[in-house]
Structures are given as C-alpha cells and as structure tokens.
mmCIF file of C-alpha atoms in Angstrom:
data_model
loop_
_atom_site.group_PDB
_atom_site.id
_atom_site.type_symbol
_atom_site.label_atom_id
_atom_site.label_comp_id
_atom_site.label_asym_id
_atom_site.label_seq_id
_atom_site.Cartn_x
_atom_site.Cartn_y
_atom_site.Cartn_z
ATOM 1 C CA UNK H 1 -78.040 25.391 -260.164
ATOM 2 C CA UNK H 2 -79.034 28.892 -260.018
ATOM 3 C CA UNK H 3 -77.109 29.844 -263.200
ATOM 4 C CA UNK H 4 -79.156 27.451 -265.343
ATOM 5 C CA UNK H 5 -82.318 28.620 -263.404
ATOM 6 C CA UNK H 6 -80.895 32.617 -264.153
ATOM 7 C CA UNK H 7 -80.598 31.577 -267.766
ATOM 8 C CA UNK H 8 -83.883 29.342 -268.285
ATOM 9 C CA UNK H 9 -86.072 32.292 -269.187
ATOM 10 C CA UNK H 10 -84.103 33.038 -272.459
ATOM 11 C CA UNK H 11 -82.802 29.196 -272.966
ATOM 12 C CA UNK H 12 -86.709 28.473 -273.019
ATOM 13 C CA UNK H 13 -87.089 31.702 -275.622
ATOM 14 C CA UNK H 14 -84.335 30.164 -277.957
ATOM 15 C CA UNK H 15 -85.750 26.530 -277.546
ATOM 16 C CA UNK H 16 -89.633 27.893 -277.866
ATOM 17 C CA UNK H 17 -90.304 27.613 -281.553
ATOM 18 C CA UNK H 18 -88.741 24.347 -282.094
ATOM 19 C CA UNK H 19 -90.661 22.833 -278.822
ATOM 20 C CA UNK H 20 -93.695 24.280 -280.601
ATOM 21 C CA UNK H 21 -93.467 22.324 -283.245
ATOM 22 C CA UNK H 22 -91.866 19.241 -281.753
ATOM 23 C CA UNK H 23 -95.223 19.154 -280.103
ATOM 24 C CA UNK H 24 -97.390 20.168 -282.911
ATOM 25 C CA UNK H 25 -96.085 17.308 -284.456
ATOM 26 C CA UNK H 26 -96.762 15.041 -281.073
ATOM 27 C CA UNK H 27 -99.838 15.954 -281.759
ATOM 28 C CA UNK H 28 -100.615 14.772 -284.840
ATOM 29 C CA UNK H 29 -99.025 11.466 -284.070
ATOM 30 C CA UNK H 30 -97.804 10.416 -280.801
ATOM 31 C CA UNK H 31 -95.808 7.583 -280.693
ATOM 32 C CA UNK H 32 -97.408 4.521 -278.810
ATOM 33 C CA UNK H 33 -95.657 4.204 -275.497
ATOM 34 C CA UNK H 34 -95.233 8.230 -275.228
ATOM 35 C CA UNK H 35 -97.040 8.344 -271.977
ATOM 36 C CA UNK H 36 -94.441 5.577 -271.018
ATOM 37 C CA UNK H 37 -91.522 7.085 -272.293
ATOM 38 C CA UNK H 38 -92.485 10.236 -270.697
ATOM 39 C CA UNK H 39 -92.670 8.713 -267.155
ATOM 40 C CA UNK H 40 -89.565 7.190 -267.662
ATOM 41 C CA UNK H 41 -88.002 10.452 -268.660
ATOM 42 C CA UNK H 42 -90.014 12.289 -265.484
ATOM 43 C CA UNK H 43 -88.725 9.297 -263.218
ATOM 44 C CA UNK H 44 -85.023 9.688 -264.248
ATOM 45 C CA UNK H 45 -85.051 13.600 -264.259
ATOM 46 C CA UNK H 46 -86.431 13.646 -260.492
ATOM 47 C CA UNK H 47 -83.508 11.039 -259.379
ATOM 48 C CA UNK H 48 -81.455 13.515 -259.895
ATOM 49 C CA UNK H 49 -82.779 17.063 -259.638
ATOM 50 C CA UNK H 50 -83.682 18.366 -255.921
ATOM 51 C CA UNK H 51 -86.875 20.568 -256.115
ATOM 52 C CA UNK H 52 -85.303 22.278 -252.535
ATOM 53 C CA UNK H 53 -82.074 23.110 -254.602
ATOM 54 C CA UNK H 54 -84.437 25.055 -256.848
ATOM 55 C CA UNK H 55 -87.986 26.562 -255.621
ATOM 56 C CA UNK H 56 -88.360 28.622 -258.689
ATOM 57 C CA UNK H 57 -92.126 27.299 -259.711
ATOM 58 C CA UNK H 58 -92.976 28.235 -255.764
ATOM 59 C CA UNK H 59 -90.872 32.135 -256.693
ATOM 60 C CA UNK H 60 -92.503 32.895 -260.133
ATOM 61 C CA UNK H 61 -95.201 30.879 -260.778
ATOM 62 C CA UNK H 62 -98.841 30.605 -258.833
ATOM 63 C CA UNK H 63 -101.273 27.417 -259.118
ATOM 64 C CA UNK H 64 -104.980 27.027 -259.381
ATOM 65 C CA UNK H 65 -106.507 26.762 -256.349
ATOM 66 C CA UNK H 66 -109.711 24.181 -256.484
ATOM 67 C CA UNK H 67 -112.291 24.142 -253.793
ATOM 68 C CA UNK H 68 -111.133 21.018 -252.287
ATOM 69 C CA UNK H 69 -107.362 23.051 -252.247
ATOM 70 C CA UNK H 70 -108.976 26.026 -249.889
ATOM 71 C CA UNK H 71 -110.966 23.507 -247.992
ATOM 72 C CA UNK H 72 -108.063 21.313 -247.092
ATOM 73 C CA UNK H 73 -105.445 24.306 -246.800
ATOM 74 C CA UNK H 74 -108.166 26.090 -244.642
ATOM 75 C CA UNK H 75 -108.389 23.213 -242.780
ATOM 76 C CA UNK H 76 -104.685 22.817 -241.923
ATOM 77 C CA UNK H 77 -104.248 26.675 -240.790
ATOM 78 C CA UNK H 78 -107.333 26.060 -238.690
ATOM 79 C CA UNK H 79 -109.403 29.041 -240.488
ATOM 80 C CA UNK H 80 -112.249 29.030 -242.358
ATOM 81 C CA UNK H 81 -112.428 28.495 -246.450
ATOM 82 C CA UNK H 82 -113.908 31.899 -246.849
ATOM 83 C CA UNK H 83 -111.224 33.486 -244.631
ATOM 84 C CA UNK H 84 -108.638 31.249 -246.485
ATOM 85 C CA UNK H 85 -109.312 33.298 -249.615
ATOM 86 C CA UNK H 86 -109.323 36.388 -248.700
ATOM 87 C CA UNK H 87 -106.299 36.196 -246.696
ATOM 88 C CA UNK H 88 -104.062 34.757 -249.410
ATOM 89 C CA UNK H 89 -106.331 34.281 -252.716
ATOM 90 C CA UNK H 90 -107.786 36.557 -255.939
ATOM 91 C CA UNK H 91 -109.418 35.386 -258.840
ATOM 92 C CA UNK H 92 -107.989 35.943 -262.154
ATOM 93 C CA UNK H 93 -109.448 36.941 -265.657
ATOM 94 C CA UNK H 94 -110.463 33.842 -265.801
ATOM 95 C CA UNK H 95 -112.489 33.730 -262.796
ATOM 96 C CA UNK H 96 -109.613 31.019 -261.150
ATOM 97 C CA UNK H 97 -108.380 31.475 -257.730
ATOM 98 C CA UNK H 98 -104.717 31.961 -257.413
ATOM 99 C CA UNK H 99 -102.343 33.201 -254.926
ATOM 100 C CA UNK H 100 -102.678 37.336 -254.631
ATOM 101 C CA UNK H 101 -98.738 37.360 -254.513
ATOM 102 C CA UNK H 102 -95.142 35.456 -255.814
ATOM 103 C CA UNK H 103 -93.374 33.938 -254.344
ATOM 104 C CA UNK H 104 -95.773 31.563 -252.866
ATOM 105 C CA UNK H 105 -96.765 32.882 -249.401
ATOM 106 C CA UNK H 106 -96.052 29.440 -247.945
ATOM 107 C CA UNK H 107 -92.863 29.207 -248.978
ATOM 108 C CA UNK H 108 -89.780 29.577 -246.902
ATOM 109 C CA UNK H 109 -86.654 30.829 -246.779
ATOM 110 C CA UNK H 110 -85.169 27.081 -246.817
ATOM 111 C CA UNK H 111 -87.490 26.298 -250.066
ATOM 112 C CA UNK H 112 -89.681 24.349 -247.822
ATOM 113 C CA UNK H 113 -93.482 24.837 -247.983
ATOM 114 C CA UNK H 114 -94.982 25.050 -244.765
ATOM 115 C CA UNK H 115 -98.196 23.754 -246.134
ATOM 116 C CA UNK H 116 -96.471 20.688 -247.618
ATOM 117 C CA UNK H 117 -98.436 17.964 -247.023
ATOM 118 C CA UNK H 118 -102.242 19.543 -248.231
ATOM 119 C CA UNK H 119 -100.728 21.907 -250.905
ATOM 120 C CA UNK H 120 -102.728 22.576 -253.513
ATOM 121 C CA UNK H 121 -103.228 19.697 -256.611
ATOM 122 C CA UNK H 122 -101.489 21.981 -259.107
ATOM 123 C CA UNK H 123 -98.436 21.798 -256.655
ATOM 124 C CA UNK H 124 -98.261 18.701 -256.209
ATOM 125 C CA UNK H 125 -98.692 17.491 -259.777
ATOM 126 C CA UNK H 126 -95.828 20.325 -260.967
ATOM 127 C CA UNK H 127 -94.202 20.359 -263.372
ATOM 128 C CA UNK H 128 -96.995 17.946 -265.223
ATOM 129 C CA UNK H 129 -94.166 16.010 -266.979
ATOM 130 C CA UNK H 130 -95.490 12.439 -265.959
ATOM 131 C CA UNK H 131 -98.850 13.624 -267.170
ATOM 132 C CA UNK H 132 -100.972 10.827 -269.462
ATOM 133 C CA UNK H 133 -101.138 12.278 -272.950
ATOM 134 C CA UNK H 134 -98.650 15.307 -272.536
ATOM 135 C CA UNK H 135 -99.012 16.177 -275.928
ATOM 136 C CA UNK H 136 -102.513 17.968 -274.883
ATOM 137 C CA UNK H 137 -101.275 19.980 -272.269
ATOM 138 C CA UNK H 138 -98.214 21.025 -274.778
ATOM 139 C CA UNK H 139 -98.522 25.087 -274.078
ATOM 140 C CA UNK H 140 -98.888 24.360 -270.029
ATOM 141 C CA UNK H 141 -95.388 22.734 -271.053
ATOM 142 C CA UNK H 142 -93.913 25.022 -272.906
ATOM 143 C CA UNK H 143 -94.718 27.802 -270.288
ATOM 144 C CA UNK H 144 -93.242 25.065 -267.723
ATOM 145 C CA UNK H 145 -89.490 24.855 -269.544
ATOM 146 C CA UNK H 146 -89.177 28.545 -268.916
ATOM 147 C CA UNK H 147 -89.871 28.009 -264.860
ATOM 148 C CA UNK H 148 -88.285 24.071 -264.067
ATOM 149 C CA UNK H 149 -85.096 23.251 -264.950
ATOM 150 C CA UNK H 150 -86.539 19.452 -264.346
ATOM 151 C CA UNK H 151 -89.324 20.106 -267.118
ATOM 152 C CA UNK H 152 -86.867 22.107 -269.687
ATOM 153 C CA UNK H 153 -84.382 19.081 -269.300
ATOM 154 C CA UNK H 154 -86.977 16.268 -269.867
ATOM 155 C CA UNK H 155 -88.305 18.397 -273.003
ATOM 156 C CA UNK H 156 -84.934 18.764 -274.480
ATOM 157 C CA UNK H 157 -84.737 14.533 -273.706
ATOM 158 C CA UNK H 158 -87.677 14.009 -275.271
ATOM 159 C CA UNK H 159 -86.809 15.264 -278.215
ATOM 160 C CA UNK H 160 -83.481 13.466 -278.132
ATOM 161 C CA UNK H 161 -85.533 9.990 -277.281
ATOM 162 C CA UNK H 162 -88.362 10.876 -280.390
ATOM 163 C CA UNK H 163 -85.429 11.829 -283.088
ATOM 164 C CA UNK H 164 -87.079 15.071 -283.408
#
C-alpha cells in the first residue's frame, strides 16, 4: 500500500490532463444514473480499501473547519470554541479555518483519529466520491486522486464504466 500511495503524486500528474477532460466532458453531459454509478463505484472501492492501512488525506491534506466543526470538537476536548482555534486552527487566504499544521494534529501513530467520532464534516465526507453530482466538484477531485488511493482508483473506474 504505501508504494502506490509513494507513487500517487506523479500517477495523479500523468493521469491529470486526461481526468480534466474526462470531466469537462461529464460536465457537459452526465450520464443519467452517474450519481448512481458513482455510489456504486464509492461502495465497492471502500469494501476493499482500509482508510487505517493508509492515513495519507489525515498526513498531507487539511479540511475546512465550519463553526459547528469547532463547536462540536471544542466540545469533545472540553475547551472552549475560541480556545479550540487558537490552539490548533488559522485561517487561510480565503478567510477558511484549517488546521495550522500536517499531519492532522489528531492523528495517531496507529492512523486512528482521536477525535473520531465529532471530526470535522470535510473528514468525514473524504474523499467526496459518493458525492450527488460529482461532476461539479471535478477540481476538489482531481486534487483528491493525488492524496487517496480510494478516490484515484474509483476515477480511473469511472472512466472504465463511462467508455471514456
């Protein structure tokens, strides 16, 4: 597993300008069932990859913290919102909140987040691959293929599935 994830950045490279225009063309016409499809393809994918074999999105990648995120997280650690963010948050150029550091301060060692069960929405909707009309979120995908092995393989089925 940690060969492919080693090699994903540059297998995502090579892949990146035909996935651009698989989904420019997605875009212009998406098949019918694609929000079907794509759950099926999601659903298969995560029967047989293990997100604790893995933990790369958790090493490289930060989410979006919401307001509702910091006031459930806060919650959790028993601290206050306020102190929430400052002790583990910054806002970014575009004035989001994200982690001030990767890997993900909550995750361990084992791959294991210790704040599993409130993480943040962004977390637990990761890698977005079972999202309803994919084809609008296609360059939060394509940045996806490069982090999760699970995303980069249901992309390359996708196209398989679509004849593209």
């Amino acid at each position: 597993m940690q060969e492919f994830i080693d090699q994903l950045p540059q297998l995502a490279k090579d892949k990146h300008n035909e996935n651009k225009k698989f989904f420019a063309k997605l875009k212009k016409k998406p098949p019918k069932k694609l929000d079907l499809i794509m759950q099926d393809l999601h659903d298969e994918e995560f029967n047989i990859t293990d997100c604790l074999s893995c933990g790369n999105c958790c090493k490289t990648a930060g989410p979006l913290f919401t307001d509702r995120d910091v006031e459930r997280i806060a919650k959790f650690l028993k601290i206050k919102p306020r102190q929430f963010e400052e002790q583990y948050l910054q806002m970014d150029e575009d004035k989001d909140l994200i982690l001030q550091e990767t890997p993900c301060t909550f995750l361990g060692a084992d791959n294991y987040c210790s704040i599993y069960e409130v993480r943040p929405k962004a977390c637990r909707e990761y890698p977005h691959t079972d999202r309803k009309k994919i084809q609008q979120i296609s360059n939060l995908t394509l940045k996806n293929v490069a982090i999760c092995p699970a995303a980069f393989n249901i992309v390359e089925k996708m196209k398989a599935k679509l004849s593209f």
